[in-house]
mmCIF file of C-alpha atoms and ligand atoms in Angstrom:
data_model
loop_
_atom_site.group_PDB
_atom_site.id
_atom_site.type_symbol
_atom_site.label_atom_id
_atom_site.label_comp_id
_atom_site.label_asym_id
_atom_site.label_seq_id
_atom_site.Cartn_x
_atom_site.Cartn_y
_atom_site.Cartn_z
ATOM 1 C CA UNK A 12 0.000 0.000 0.000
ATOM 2 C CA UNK A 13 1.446 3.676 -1.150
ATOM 3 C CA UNK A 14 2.202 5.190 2.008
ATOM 4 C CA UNK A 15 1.479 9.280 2.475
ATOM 5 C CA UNK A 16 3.601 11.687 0.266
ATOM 6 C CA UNK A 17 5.761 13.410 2.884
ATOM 7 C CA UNK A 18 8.730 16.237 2.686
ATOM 8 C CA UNK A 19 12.104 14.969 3.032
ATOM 9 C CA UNK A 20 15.152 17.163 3.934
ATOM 10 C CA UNK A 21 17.439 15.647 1.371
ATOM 11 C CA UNK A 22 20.512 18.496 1.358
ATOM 12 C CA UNK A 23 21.405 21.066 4.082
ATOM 13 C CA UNK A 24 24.094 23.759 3.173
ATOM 14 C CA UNK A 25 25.184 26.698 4.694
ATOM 15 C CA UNK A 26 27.690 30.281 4.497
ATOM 16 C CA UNK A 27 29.036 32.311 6.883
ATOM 17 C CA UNK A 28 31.656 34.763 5.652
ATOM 18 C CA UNK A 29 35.045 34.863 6.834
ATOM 19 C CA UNK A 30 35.027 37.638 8.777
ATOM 20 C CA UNK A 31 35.192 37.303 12.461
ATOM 21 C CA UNK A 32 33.896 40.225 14.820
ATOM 22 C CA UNK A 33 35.345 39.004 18.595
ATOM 23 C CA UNK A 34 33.976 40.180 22.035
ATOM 24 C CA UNK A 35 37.435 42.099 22.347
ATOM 25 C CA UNK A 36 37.053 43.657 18.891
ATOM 26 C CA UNK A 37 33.607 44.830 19.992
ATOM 27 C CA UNK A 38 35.094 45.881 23.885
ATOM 28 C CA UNK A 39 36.670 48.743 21.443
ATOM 29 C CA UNK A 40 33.374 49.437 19.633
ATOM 30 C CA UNK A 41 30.872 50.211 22.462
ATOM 31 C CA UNK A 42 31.372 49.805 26.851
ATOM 32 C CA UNK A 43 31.127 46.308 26.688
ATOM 33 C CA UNK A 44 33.402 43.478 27.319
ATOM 34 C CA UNK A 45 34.178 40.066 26.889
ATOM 35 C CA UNK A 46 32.828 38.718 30.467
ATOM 36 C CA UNK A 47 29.323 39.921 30.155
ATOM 37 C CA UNK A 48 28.961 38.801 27.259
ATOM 38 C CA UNK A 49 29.865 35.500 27.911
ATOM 39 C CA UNK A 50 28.084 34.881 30.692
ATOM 40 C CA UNK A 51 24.943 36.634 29.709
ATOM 41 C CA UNK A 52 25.199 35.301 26.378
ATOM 42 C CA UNK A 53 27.351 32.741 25.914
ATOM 43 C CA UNK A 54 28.534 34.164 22.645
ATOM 44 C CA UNK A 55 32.429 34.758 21.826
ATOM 45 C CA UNK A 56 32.787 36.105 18.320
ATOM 46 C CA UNK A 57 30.213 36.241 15.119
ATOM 47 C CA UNK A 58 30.434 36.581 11.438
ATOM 48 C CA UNK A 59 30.608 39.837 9.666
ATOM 49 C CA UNK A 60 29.979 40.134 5.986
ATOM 50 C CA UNK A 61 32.283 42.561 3.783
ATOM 51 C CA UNK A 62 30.504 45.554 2.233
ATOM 52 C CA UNK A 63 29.934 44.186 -1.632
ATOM 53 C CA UNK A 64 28.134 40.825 0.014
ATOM 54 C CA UNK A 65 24.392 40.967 -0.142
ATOM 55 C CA UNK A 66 21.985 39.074 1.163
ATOM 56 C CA UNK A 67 21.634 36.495 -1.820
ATOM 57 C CA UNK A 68 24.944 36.182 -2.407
ATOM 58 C CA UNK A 69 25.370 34.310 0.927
ATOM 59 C CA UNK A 70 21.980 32.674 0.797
ATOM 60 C CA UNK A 71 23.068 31.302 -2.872
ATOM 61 C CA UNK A 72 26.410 29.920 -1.411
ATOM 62 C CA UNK A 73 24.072 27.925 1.243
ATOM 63 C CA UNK A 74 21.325 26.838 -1.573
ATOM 64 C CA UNK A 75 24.188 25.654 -4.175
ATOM 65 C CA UNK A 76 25.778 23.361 -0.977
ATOM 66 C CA UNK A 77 22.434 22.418 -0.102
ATOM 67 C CA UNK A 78 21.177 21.101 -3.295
ATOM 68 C CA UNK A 79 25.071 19.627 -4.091
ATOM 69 C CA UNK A 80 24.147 17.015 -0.907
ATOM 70 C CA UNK A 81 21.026 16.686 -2.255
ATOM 71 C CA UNK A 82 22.534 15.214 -5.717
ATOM 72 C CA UNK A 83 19.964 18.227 -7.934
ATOM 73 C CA UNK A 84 20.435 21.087 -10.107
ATOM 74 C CA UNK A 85 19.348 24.473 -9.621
ATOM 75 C CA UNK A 86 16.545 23.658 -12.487
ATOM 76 C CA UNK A 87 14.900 20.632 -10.182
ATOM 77 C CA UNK A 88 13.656 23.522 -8.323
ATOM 78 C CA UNK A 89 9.454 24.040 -7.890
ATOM 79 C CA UNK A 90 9.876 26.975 -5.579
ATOM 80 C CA UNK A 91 12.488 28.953 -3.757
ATOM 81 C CA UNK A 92 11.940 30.249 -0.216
ATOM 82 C CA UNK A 93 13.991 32.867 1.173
ATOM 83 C CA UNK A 94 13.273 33.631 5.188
ATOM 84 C CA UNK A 95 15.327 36.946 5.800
ATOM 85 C CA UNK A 96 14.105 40.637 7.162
ATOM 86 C CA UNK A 97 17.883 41.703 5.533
ATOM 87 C CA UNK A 98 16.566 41.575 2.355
ATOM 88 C CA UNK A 99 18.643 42.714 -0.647
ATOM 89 C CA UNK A 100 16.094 45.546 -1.694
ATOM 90 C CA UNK A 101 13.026 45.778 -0.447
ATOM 91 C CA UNK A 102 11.753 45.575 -3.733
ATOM 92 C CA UNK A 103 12.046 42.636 -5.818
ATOM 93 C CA UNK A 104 12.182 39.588 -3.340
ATOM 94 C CA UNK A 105 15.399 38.219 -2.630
ATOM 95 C CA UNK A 106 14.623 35.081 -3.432
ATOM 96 C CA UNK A 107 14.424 35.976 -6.904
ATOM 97 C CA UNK A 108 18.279 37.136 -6.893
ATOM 98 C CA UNK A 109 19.101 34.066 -5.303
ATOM 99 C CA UNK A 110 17.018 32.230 -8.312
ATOM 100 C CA UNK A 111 19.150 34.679 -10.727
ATOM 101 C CA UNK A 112 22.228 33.373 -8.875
ATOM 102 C CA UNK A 113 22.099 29.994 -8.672
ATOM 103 C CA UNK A 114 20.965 29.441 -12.167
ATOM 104 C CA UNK A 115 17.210 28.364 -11.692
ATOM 105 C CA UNK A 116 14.368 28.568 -14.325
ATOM 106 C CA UNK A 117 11.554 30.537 -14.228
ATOM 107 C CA UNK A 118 9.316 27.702 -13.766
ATOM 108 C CA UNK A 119 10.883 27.706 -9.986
ATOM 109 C CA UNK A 120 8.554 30.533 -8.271
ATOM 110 C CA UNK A 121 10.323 32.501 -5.614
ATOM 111 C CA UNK A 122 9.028 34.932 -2.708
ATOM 112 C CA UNK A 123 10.756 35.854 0.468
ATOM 113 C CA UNK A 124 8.708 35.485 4.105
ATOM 114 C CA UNK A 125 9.285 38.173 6.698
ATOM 115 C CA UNK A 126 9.270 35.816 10.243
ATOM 116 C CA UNK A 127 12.479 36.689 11.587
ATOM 117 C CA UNK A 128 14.407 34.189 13.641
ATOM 118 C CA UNK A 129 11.187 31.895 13.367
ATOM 119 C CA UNK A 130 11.472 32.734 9.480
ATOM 120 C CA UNK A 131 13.208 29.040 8.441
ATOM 121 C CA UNK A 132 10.565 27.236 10.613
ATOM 122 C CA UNK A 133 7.441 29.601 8.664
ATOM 123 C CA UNK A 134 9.731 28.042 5.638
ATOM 124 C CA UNK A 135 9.834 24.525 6.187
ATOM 125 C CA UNK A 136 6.064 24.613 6.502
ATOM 126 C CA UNK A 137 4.772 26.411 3.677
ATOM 127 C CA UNK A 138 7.256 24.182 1.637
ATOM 128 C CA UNK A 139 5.934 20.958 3.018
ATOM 129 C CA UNK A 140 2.128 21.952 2.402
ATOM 130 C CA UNK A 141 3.158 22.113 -1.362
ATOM 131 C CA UNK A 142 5.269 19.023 -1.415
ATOM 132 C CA UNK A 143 2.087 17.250 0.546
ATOM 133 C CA UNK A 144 -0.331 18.386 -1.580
ATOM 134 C CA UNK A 145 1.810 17.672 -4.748
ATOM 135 C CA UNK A 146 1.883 20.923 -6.593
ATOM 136 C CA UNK A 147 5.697 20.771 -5.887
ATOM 137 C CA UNK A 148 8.722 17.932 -5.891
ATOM 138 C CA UNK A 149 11.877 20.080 -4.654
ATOM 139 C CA UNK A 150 11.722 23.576 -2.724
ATOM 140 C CA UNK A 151 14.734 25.241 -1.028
ATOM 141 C CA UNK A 152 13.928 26.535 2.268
ATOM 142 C CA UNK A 153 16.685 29.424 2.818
ATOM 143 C CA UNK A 154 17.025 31.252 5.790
ATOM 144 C CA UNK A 155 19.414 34.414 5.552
ATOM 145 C CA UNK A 156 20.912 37.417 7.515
ATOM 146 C CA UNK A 157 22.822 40.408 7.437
ATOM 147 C CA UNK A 158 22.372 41.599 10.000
ATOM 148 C CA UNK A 159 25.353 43.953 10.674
ATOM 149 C CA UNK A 160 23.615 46.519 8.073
ATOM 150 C CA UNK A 161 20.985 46.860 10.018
ATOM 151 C CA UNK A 162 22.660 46.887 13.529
ATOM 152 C CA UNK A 163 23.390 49.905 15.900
ATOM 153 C CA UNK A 164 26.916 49.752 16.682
ATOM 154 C CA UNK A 165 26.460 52.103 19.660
ATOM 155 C CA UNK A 166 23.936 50.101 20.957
ATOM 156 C CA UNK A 167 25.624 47.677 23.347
ATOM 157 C CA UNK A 168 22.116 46.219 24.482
ATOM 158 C CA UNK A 169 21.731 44.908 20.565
ATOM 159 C CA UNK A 170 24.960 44.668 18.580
ATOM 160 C CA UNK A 171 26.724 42.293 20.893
ATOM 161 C CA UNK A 172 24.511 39.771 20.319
ATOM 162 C CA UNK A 173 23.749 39.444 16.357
ATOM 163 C CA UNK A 174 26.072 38.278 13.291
ATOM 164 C CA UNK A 175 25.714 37.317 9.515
ATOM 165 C CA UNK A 176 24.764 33.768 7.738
ATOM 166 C CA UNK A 177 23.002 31.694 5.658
ATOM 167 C CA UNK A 178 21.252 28.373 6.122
ATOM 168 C CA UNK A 179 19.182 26.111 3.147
ATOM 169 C CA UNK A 180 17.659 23.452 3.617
ATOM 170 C CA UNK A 181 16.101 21.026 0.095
ATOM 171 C CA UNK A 182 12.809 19.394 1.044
ATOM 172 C CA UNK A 183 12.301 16.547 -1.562
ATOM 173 C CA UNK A 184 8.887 15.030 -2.135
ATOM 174 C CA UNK A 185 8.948 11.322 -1.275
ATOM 175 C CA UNK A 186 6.980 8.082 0.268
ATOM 176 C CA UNK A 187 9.090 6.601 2.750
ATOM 177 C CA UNK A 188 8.816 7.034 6.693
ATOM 178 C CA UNK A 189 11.313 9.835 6.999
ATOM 179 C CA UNK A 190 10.369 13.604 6.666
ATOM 180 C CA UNK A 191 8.436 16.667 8.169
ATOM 181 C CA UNK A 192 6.181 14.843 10.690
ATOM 182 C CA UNK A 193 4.784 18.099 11.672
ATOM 183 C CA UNK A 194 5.131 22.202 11.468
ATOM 184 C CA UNK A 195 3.321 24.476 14.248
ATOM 185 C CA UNK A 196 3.803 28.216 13.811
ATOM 186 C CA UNK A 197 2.185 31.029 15.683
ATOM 187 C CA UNK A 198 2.354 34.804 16.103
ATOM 188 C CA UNK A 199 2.253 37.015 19.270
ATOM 189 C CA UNK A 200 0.967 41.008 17.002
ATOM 190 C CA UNK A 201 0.632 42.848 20.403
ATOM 191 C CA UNK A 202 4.079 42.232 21.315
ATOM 192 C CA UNK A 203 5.492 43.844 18.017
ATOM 193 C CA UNK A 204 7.050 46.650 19.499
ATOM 194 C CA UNK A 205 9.580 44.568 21.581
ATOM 195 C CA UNK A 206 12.134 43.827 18.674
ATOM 196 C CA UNK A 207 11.974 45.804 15.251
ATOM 197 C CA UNK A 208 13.397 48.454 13.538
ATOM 198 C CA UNK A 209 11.033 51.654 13.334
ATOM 199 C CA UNK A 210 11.643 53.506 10.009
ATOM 200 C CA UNK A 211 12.421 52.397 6.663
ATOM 201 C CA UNK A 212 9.358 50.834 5.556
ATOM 202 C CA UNK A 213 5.848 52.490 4.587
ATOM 203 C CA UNK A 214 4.508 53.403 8.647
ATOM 204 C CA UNK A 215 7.953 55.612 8.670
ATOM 205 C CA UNK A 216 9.620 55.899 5.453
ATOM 206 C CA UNK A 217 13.609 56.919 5.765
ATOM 207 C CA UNK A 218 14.158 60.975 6.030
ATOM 208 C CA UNK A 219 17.008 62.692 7.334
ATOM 209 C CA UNK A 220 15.640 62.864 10.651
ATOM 210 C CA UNK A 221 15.012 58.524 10.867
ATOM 211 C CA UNK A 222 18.576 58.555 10.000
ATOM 212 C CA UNK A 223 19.595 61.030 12.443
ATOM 213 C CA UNK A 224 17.621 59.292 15.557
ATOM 214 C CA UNK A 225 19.360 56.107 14.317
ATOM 215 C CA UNK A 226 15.841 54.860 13.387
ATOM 216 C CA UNK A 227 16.714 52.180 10.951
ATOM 217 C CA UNK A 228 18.371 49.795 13.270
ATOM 218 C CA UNK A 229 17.281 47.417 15.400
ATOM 219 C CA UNK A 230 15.620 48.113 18.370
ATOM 220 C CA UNK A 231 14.968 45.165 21.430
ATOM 221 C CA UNK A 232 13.243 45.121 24.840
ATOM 222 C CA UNK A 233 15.643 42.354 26.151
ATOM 223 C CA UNK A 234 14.514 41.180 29.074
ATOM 224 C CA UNK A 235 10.817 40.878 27.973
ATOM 225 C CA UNK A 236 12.464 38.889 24.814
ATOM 226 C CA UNK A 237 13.856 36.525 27.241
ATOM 227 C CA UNK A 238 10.942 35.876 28.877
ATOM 228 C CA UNK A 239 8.745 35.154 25.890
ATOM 229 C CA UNK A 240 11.544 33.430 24.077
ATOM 230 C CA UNK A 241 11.668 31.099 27.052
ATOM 231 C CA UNK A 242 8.259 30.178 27.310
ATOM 232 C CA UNK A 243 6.717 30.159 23.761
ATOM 233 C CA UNK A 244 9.690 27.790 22.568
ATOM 234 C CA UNK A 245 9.255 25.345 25.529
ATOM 235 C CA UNK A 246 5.270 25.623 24.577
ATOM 236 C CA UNK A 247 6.003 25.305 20.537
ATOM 237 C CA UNK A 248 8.299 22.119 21.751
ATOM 238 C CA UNK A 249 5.804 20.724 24.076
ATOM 239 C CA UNK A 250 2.735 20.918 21.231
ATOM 240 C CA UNK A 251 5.383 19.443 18.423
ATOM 241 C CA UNK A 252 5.852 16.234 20.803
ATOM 242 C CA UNK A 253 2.087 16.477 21.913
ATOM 243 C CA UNK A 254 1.162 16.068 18.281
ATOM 244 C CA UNK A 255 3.692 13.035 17.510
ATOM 245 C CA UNK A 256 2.894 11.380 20.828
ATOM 246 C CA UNK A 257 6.902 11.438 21.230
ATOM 247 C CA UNK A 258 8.068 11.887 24.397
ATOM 248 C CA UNK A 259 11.104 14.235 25.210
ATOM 249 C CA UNK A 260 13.673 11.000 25.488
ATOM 250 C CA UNK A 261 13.150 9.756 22.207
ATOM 251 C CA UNK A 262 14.218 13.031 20.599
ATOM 252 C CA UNK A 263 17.930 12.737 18.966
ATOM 253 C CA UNK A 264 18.360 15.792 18.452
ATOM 254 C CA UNK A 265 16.913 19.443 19.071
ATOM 255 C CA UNK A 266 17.893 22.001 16.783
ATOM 256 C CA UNK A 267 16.509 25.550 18.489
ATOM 257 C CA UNK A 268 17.032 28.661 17.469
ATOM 258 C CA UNK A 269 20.925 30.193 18.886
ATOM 259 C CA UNK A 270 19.633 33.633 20.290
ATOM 260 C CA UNK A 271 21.358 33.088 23.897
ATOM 261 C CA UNK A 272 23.034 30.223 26.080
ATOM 262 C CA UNK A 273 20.660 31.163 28.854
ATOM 263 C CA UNK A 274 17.820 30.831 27.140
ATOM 264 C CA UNK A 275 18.469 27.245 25.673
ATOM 265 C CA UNK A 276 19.399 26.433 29.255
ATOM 266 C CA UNK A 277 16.069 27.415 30.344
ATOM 267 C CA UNK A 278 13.890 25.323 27.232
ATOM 268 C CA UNK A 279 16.181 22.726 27.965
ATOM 269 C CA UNK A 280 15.181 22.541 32.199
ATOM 270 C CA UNK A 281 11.417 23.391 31.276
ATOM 271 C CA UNK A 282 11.018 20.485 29.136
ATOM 272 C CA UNK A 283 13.801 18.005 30.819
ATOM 273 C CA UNK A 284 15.880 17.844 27.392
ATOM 274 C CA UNK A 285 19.515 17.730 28.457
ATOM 275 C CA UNK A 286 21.972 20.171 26.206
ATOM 276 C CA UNK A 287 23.997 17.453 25.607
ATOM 277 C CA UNK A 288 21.082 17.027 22.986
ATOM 278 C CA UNK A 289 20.920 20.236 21.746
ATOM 279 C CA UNK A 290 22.958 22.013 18.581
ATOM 280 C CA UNK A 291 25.061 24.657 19.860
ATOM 281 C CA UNK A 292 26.889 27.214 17.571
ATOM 282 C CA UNK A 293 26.155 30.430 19.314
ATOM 283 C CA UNK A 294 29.422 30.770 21.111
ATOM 284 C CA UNK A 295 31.362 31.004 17.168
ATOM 285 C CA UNK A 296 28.056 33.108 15.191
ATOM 286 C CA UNK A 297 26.326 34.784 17.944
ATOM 287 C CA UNK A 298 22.470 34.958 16.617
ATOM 288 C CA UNK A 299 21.302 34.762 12.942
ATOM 289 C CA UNK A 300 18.181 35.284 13.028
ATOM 290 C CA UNK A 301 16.162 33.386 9.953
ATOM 291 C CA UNK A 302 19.280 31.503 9.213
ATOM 292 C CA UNK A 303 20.025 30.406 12.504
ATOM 293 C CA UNK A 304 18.064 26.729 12.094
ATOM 294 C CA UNK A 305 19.238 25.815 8.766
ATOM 295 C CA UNK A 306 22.881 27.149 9.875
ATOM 296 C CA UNK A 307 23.084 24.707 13.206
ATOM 297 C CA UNK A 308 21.211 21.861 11.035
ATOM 298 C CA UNK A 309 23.797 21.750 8.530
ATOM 299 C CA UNK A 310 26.801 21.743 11.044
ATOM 300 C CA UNK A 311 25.236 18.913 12.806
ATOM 301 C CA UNK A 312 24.520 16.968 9.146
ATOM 302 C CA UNK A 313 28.143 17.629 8.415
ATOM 303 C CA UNK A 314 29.537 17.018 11.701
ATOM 304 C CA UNK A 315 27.878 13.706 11.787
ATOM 305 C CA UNK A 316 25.289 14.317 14.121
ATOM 306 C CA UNK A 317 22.484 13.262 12.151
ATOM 307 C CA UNK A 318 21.688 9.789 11.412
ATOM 308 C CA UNK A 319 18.852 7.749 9.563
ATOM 309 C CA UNK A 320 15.915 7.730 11.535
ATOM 310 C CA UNK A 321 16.993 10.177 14.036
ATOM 311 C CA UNK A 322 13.768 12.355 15.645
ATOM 312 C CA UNK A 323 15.063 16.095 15.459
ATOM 313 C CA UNK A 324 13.242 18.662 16.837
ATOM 314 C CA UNK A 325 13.609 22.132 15.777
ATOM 315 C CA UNK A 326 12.402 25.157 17.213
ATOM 316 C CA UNK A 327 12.509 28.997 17.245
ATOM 317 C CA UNK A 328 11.228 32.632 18.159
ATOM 318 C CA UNK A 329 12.042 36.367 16.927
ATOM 319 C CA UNK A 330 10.380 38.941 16.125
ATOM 320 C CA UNK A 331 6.667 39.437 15.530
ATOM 321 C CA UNK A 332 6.764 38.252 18.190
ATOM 322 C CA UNK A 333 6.240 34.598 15.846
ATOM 323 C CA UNK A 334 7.583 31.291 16.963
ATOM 324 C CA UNK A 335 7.108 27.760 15.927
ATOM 325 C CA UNK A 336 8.437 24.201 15.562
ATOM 326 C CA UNK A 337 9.200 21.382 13.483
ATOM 327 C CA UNK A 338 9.127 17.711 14.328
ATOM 328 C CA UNK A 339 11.089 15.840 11.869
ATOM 329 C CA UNK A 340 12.279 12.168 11.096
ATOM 330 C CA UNK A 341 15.363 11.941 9.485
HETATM 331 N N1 ACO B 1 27.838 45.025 27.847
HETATM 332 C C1 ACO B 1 27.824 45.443 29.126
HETATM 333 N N2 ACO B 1 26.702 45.819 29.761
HETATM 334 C C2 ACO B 1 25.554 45.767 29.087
HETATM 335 C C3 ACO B 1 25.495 45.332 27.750
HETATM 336 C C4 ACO B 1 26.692 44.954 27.123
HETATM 337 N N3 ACO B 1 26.749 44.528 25.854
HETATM 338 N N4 ACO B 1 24.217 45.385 27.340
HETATM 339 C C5 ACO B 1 23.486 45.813 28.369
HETATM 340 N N5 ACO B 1 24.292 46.060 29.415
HETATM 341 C C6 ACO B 1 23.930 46.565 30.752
HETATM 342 C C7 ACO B 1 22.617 47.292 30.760
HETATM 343 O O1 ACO B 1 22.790 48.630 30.330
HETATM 344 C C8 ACO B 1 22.246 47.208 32.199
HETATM 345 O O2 ACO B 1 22.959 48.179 32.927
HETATM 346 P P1 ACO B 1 22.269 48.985 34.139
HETATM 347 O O3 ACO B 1 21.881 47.928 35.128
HETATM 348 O O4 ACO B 1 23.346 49.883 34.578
HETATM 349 O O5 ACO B 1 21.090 49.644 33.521
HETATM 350 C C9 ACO B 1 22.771 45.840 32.628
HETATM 351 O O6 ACO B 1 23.728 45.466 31.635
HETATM 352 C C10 ACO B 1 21.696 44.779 32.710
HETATM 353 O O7 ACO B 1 20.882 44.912 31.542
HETATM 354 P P2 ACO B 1 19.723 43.889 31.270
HETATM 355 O O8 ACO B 1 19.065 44.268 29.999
HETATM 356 O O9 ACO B 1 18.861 43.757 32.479
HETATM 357 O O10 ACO B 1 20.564 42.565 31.110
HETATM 358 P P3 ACO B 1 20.039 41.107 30.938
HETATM 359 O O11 ACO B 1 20.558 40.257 32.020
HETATM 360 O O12 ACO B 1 18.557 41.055 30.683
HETATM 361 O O13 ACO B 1 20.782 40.654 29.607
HETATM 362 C C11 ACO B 1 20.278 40.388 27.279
HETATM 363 C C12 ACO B 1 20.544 41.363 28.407
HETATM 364 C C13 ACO B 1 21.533 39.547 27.071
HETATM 365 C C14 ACO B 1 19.973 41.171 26.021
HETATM 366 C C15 ACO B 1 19.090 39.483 27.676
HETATM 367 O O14 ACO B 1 18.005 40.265 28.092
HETATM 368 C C16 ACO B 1 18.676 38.603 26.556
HETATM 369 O O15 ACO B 1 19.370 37.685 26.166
HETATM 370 N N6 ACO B 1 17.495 38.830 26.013
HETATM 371 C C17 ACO B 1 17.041 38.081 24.858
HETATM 372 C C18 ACO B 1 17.367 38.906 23.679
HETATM 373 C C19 ACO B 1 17.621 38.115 22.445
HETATM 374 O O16 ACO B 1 18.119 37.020 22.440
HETATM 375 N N7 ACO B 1 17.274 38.746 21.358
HETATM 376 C C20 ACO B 1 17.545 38.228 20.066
HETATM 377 C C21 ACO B 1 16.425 38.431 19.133
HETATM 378 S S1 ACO B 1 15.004 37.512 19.589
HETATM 379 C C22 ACO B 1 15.531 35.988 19.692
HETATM 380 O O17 ACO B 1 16.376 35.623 18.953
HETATM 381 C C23 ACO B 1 14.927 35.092 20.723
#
């Protein structure tokens, strides 16, 4: 008997640029230094991007590795899906650069999806309702940041904590038992004001005076981020094994979102995970926003982490305030 079509991850790839901005480096940029951020972080240096990168030049790098594991061309491609909120322009999508860049046809329809750090997760399930429903066979799932362009480098409270990657993931339609068991996204609106960037878009356009009052970068109620951040991912984890009727010790693997050491350390007591089990690669790229998933994924597909049949769990919350998880067999 056929069994259910289902959305396999069959390449992960990833880019982070060469360029590494250390706690010391950044102890000469704003009154900061290397202790506090450690311990209230438990980041030590992140990537930083040079000037002539954009956005879809590092989220091709991550699609072209992606779909190299994943033994396709750029033309098996149904759909291209870029999660960033450092897009290129904000008009056309980035996703259609990265299309451009990585040689895809124009049968291979491309948009970009504004989640932030959740933005990879939002991904992974719009992808795998088309792969389900069979109007598509291979979609790249990208997740993408830059965020140095668009951070305050007098702000200790913000730029300590964010760097610049990429992360793709290729969901592949197939029949077996392995793929996207399930995808559970939601979206706090009344807590938008806790983490975004004011002007530049159409509620405060750029003038002089945005520019002047530093109004284009990002802005974050930190403490009130922790707090949500450590109780909607524990909830998005707890409905993800709810829904699978998996119980936290037969998860492999958990793959969360790599905003803050403390934070993880709190999911991970809430829902009696261990670390041991969880990717960590926030101590060498500080947070990534929508590429942070597919970034720690592909380090732990690569590093060997990942086997057949493995249960991974991945989960993550930015902006919006929007979270969600992904319960997946491997
Ligand atoms: N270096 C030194 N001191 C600093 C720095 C810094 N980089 N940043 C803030 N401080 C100071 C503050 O000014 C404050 O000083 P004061 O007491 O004299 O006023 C003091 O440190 C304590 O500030 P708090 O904001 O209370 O520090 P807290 O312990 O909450 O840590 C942090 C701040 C790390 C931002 C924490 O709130 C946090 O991790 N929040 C989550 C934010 C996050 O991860 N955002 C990412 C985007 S969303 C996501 O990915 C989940």
């Amino acid at each position: 008997m056929p069994t259910e079509l289902r959305s396999r991850i069959t390449g992960t790839g990833s880019y982070v640029a060469d360029g590494v901005l250390t706690n010391q480096d950044l102890e000469r940029i704003v009154d900061t230094n290397d202790d506090w951020i450690t311990e209230r972080t438990g980041i030590k240096e992140r990537r930083i991007a040079s000037r002539e990168v954009a956005s879809s030049d590092m989220a091709a790098a991550a699609t072209r590795n992606a779909l190299e594991m994943a033994g396709l061309g750029p033309n098996d491609l149904d759909m291209i899906i870029c999660a960033t909120v450092t897009p290129d322009r904000q008009l056309p999508a980035t996703a259609a650069y990265v299309q451009r860049k990585i040689g895809a046809t124009s049968n291979c329809a491309s948009f970009d999806i504004a989640a932030a750090c959740a933005g990879s997760l939002y991904g992974i399930s719009i992808a795998d309702s088309f792969i389900r429903t069979g109007r598509a066979k291979h979609v790249a799932v990208i997740g993408v940041e830059l965020l140095s362009r668009v951070l305050d480098y007098k702000d200790r409270n913000t730029c300590v904590l964010f760097g610049d990657g990429a992360g793709a993931m290729i969901l592949s339609a197939d029949q077996g038992e392995s793929g996207v068991l399930s995808t559970h996204l939601f979206t706090d609106g009344s807590l938008t004001d806790i983490l975004h960037i004011p002007a530049g878009g159409s509620a405060l356009p750029t003038s002089a005076e945005t520019v002047e009052r530093r109004m284009h970068y990002v802005r974050m109620e930190g403490r009130d981020v922790f707090k949500y951040a450590v109780k909607y991912l524990a909830d998005a984890a707890k409905v993800a094994l709810d829904a699978n009727a998996i119980g936290a010790d037969d998860l492999s693997l958990v793959v969360a979102h790599q905003a803050n050491i403390r934070i993880l350390d709190a999911v991970s007591k809430r829902l009696g995970i261990s670390l041991d089990r969880f990717i960590l690669n926030l101590e060498r790229f500080g947070n990534t926003s929508s590429a942070s998933v597919p970034l720690a994924l592909d380090e732990a597909v690569r590093g060997g982490r990942v086997h057949s049949g493995d249960t991974i769990l991945m989960i993550a919350l930015g902006g919006g305030i929007s979270w969600g998880s992904a319960m997946v067999r491997w």
